[in-house]
Coordinates of C-alpha atoms and ligand atoms in Angstrom, one line a residue:
X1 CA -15.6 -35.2 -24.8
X2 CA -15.1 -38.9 -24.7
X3 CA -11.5 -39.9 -25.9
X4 CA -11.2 -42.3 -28.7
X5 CA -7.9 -44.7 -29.8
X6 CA -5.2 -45.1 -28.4
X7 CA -6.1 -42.7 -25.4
X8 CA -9.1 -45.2 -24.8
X9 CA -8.2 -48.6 -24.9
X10 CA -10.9 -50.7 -23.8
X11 CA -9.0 -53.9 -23.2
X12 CA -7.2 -52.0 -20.4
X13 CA -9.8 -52.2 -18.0
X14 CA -10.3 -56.3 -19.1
X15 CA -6.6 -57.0 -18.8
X16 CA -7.0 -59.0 -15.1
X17 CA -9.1 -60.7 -13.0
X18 CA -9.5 -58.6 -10.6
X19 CA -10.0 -55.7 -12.9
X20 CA -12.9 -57.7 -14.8
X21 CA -14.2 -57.9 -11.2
X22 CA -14.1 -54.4 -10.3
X23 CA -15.8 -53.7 -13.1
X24 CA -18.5 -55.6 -14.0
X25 CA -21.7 -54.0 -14.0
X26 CA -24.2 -56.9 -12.8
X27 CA -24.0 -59.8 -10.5
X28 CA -25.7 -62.6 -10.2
X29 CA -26.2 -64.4 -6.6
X30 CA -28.2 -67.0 -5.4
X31 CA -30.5 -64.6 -4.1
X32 CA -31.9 -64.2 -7.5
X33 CA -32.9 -67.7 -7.9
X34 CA -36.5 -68.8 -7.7
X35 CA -36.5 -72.9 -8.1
X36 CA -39.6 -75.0 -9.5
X37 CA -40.0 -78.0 -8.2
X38 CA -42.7 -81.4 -9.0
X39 CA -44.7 -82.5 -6.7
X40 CA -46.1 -86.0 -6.4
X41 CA -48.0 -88.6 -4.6
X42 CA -46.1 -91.3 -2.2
X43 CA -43.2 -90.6 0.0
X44 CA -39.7 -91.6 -0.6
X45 CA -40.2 -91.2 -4.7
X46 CA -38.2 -89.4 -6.8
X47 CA -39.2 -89.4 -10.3
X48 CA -37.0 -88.6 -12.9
X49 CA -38.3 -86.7 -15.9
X50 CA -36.7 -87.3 -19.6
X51 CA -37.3 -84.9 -21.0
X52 CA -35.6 -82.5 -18.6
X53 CA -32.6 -85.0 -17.5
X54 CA -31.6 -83.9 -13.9
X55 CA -34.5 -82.9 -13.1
X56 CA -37.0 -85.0 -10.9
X57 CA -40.4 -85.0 -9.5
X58 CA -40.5 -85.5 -5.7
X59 CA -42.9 -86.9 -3.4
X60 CA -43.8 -84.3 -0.4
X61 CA -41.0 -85.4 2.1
X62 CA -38.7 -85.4 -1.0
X63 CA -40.0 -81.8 -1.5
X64 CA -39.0 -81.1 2.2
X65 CA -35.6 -82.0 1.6
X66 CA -35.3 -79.7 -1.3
X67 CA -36.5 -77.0 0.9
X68 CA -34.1 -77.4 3.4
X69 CA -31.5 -77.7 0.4
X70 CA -32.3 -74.2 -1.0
X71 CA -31.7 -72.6 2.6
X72 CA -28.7 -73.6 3.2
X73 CA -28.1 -72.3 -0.8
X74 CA -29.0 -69.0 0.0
X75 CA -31.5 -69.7 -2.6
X76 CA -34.8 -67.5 -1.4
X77 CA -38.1 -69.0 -2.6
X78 CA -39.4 -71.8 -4.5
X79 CA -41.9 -72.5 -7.2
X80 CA -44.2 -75.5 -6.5
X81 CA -46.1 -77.3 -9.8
X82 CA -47.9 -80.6 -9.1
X83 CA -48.3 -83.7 -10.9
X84 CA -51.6 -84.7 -10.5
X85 CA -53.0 -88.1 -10.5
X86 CA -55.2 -88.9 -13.3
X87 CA -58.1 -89.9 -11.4
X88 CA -58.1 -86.4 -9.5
X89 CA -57.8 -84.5 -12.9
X90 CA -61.8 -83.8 -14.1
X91 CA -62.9 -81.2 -16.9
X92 CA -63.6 -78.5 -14.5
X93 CA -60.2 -79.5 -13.0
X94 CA -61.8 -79.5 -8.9
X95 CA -59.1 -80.5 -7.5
X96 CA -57.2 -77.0 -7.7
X97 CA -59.9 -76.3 -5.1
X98 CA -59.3 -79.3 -2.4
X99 CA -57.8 -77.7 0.5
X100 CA -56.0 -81.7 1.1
X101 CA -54.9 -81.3 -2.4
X102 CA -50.9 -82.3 -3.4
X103 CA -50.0 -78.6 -3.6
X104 CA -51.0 -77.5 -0.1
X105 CA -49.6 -80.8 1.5
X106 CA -46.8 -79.5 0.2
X107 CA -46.7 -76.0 1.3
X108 CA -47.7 -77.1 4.8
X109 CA -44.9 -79.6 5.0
X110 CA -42.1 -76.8 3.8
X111 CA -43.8 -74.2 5.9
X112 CA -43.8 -76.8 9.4
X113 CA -40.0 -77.6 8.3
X114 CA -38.7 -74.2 7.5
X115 CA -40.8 -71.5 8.8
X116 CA -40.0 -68.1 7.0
X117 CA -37.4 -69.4 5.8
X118 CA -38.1 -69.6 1.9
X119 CA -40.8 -67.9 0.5
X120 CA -43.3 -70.3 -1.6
X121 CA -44.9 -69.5 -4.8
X122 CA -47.4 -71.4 -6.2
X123 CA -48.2 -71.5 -9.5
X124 CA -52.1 -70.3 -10.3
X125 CA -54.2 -72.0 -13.9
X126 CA -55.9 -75.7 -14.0
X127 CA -53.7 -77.4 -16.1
X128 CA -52.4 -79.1 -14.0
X129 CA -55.9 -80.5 -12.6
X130 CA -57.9 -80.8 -15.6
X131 CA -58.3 -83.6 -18.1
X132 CA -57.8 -81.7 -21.3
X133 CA -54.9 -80.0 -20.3
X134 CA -55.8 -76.7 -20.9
X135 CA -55.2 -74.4 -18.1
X136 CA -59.3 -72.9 -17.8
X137 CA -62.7 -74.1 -18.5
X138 CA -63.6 -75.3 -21.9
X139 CA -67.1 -74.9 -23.5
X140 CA -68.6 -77.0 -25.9
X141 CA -67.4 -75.0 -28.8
X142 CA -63.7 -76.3 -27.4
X143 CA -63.0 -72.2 -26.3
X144 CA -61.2 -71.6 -23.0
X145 CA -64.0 -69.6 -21.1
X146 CA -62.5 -66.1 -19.5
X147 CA -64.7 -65.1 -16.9
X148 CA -65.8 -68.9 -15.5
X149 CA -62.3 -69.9 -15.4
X150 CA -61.3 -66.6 -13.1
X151 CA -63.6 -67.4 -10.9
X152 CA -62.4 -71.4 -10.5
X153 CA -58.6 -69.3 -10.1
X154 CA -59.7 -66.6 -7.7
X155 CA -60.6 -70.2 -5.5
X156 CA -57.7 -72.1 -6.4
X157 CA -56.0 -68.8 -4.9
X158 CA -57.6 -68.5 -1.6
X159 CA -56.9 -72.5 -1.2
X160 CA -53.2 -71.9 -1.9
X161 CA -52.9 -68.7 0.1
X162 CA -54.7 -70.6 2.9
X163 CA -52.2 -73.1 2.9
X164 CA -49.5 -70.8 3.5
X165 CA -48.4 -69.6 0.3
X166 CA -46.1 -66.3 0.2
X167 CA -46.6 -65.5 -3.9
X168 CA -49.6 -66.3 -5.6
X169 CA -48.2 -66.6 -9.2
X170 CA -51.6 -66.6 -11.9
X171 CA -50.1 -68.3 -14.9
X172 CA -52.7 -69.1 -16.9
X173 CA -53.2 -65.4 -19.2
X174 CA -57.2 -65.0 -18.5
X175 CA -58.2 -61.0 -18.3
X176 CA -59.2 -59.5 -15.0
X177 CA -57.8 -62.6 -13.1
X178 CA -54.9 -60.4 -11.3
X179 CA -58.0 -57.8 -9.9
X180 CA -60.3 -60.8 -8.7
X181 CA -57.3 -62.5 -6.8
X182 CA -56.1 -59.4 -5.6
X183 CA -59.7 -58.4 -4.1
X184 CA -60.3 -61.8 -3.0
X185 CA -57.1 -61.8 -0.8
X186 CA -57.5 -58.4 0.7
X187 CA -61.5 -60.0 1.7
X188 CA -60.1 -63.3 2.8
X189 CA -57.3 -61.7 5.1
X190 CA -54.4 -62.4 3.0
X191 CA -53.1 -58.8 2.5
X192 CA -49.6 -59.9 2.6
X193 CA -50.0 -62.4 0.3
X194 CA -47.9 -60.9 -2.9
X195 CA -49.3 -61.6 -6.8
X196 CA -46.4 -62.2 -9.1
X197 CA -48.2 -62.0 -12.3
X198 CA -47.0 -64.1 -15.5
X199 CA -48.1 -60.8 -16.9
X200 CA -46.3 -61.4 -20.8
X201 CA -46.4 -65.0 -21.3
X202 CA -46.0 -66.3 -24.7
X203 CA -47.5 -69.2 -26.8
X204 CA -44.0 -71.1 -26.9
X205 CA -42.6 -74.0 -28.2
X206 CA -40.4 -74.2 -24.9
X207 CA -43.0 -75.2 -22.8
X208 CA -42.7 -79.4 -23.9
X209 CA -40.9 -81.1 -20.9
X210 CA -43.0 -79.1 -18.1
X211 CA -45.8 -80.5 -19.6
X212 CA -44.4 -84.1 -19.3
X213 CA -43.4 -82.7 -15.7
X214 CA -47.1 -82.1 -14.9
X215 CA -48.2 -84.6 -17.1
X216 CA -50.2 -83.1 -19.1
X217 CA -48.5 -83.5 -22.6
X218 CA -50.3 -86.1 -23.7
X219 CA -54.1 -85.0 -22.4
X220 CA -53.3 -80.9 -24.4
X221 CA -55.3 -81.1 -27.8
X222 CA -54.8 -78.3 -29.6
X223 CA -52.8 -75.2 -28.1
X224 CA -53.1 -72.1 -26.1
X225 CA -52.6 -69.7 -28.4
X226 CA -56.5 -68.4 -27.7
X227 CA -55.0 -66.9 -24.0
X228 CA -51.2 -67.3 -24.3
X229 CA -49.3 -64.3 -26.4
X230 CA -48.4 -64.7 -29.8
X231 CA -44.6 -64.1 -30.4
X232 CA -44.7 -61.5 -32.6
X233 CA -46.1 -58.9 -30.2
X234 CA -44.2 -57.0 -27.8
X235 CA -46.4 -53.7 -27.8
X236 CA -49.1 -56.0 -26.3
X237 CA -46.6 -57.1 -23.8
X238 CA -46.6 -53.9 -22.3
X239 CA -50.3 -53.4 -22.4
X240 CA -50.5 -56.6 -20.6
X241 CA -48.0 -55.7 -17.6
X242 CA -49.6 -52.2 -17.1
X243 CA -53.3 -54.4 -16.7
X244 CA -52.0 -56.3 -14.1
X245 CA -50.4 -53.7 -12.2
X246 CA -52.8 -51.9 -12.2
X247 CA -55.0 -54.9 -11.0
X248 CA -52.7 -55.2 -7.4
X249 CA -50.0 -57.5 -9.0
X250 CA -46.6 -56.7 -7.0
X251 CA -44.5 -58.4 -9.7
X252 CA -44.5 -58.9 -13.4
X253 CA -43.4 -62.0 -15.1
X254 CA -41.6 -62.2 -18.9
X255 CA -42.1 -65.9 -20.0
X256 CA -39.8 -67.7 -21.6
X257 CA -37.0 -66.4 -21.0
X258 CA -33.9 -66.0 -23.4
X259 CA -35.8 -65.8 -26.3
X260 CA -37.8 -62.9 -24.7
X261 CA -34.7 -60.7 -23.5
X262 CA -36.3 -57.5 -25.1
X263 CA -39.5 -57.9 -23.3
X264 CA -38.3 -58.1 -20.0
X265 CA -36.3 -54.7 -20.8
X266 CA -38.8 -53.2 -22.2
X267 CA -41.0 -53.7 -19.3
X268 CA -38.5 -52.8 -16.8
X269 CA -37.7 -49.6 -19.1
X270 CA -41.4 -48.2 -19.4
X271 CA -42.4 -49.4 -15.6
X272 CA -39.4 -49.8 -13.2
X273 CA -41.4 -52.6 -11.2
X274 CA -39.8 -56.0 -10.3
X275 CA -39.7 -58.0 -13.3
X276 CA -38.9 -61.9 -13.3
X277 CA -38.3 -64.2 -16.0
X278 CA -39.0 -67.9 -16.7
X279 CA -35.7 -69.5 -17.8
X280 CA -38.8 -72.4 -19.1
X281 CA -38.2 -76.5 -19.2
X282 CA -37.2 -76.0 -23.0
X283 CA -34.3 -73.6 -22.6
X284 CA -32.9 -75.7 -19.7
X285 CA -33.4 -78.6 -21.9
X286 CA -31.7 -76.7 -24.6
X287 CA -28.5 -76.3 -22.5
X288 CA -28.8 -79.9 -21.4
X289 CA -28.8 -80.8 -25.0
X290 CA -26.0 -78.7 -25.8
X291 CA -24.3 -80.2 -23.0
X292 CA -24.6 -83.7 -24.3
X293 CA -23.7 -82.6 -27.2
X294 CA -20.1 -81.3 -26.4
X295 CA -21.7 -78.1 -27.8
X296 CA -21.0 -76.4 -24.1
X297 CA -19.7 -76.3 -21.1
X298 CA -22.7 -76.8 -18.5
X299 CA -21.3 -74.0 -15.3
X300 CA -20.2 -71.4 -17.8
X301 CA -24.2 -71.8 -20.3
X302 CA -25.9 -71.4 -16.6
X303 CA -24.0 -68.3 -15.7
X304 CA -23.8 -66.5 -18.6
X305 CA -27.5 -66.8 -19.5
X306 CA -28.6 -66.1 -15.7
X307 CA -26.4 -63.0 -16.0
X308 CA -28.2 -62.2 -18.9
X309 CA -31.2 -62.0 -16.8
X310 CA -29.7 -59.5 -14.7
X311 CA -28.0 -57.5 -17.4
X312 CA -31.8 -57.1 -18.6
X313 CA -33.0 -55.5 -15.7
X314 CA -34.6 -58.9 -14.0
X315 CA -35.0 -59.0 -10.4
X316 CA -34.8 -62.5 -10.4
X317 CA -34.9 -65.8 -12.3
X318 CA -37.2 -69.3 -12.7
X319 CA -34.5 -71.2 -13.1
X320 CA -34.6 -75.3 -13.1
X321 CA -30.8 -74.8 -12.7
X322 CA -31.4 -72.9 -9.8
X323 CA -29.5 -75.5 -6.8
X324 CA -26.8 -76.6 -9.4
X325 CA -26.3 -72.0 -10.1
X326 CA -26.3 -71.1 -6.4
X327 CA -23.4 -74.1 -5.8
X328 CA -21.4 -72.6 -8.5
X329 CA -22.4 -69.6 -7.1
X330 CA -21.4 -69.9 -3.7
X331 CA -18.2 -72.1 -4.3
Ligands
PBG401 N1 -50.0 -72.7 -16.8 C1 -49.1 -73.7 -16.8 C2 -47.6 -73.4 -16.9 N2 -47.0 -72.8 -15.8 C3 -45.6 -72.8 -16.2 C4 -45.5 -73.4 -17.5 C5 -44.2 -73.6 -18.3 C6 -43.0 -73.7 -17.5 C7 -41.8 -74.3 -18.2 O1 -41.9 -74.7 -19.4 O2 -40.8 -74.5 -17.6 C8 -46.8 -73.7 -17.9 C9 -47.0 -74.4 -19.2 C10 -48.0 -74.0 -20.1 O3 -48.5 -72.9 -20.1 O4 -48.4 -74.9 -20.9
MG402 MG1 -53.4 -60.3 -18.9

């Protein structure tokens, strides 16, 4: 029998601090953090982005320091995107595959200065390395090609996991791309080499100022809405996440984030693997906005919608506001 008013009062337990402490169900600590971070060309540059104020693009030594920044935060493993020059992007986007490319400079250069330290996860599609923008092969009919693009991604893969990569993170919603990875590693000698798969990722509207990251806003024609998940569907958000686990992956991934609460528990529900959601450039932007606004105070937004995370069932969080959390955090 569960006692009802006045025997239960259930502002008794919420009367004090430390009884709020004691018991609150979920925590949040910087251990839950996963931070993206630009890369670009040059050393000593730090380029802010506008569309996503705090947030910068950093050349490689720049990148370093970032590295060493989130060790000392506690913070355990970063998520690398580059910003590729315009003369190294190409239709077929090649570059993904140049073992000297920007993203395994930068690997290297974290891996020589912190060792196991913080793991690396590098981000798997070619939108950052092709001229149209769109993260696979286009044919002449303007259609993102499935099976040609998983091959380019099963090599962009093995160049990334060469480099040193801990978590190979495909993010670009082909079919079979998880399996082909997955085999390729084991082949190539990477069987430690993790897959977290952006399993249910969503044809967003959040996705803007990571594409001015990137830079590849103003190259996208069209959208993505051919490989990316309509918004509607959440039953097809499950189907997705059992594919790739059943294809090797050893995490799932529920992008965006907020707006996508019920998929990430839903997964978690039906499969009880690690999930992870992508807190994306628009929702950080949001609270930036809101922020600038006077609409919000900016420590209390980026711990009460990180808890969230957690209070879904998340293992952890893609968060830009990940050094600025694990400060608050750790304070
Ligand atoms: N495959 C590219 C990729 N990887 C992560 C993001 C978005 C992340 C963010 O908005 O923060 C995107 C953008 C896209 O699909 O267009
Ligand atoms: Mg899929």
């Amino acid at each position: 029998m569960i006692a009802s008013y006045p025997q239960a009062r259930l502002r008794r337990t919420r009367a004090t601090a430390w009884s709020r402490a004691l018991h609150r169900e979920v925590l949040i600590t910087p251990a839950d953090l996963i931070w993206p971070l630009f890369v670009t060309e040059g050393s000593g540059v730090e380029q802010p982005i506008a569309s996503l104020p705090g947030v910068s693009r950093w050349s490689v030594d720049g990148i370093v320091a970032r590295a060493r920044e989130a060790v000392d935060l506690g913070i355990p493993c970063l998520a690398l995107f580059p910003n590729t020059q315009a003369e190294r992007r190409s239709d077929d986007g090649r570059e993904a595959l140049n073992p000297d490319n920007l993203m395994c400079r930068a690997i290297k250069a974290i891996r020589d200065a912190c060792g196991d330290a913080i793991g690396i996860l590098t981000d798997v599609a070619l939108d950052p390395y092709t001229s149209h923008g769109q993260d696979g092969l286009v044919n002449t009919a303007g259609y993102v090609e499935n099976d040609a693009t998983v091959d380019v991604l099963v090599g962009q893969s093995l160049n990334q996991a060469a480099a040193g990569a801990d978590i190979i993170a495909p993010s670009d919603m082909m079919d079979g791309r998880v399996g082909a990875i997955r085999d390729a590693l084991e082949r190539d000698g990477h069987a430690n080499v993790q897959i977290m798969s952006y399993a249910a990722k969503y044809a967003s509207a959040f996705y803007g100022p990571f594409r001015d990251a990137v830079g590849s806003r103003g190259l996208l024609k069209g959208d993505k809405k051919t490989y990316q998940m309509d918004p509607g569907n959440a039953e097809e958000a499950l189907r997705e996440v059992e594919l790739d686990l059943a294809e090797g992956a050893d995490s799932v991934m529920v992008k965006p984030g907020l707006p996508y609460l019920d998929i990430a528990v839903r997964v978690k529900e039906a499969f009880g693997v690690p999930v992870f959601a992508y807190q994306v450039s628009g929702e950080y932007a949001m609270i930036e906005a809101a922020v600038a606004a006077g609409a919000g105070e900016r420590d209390a937004l980026v711990l009460e919608t990180l808890l969230a995370f957690k209070r879904a069932g998340c293992s952890g969080v893609l968060t830009y506001h990940a050094a600025h959390a694990a400060r608050l955090l750790g304070a």
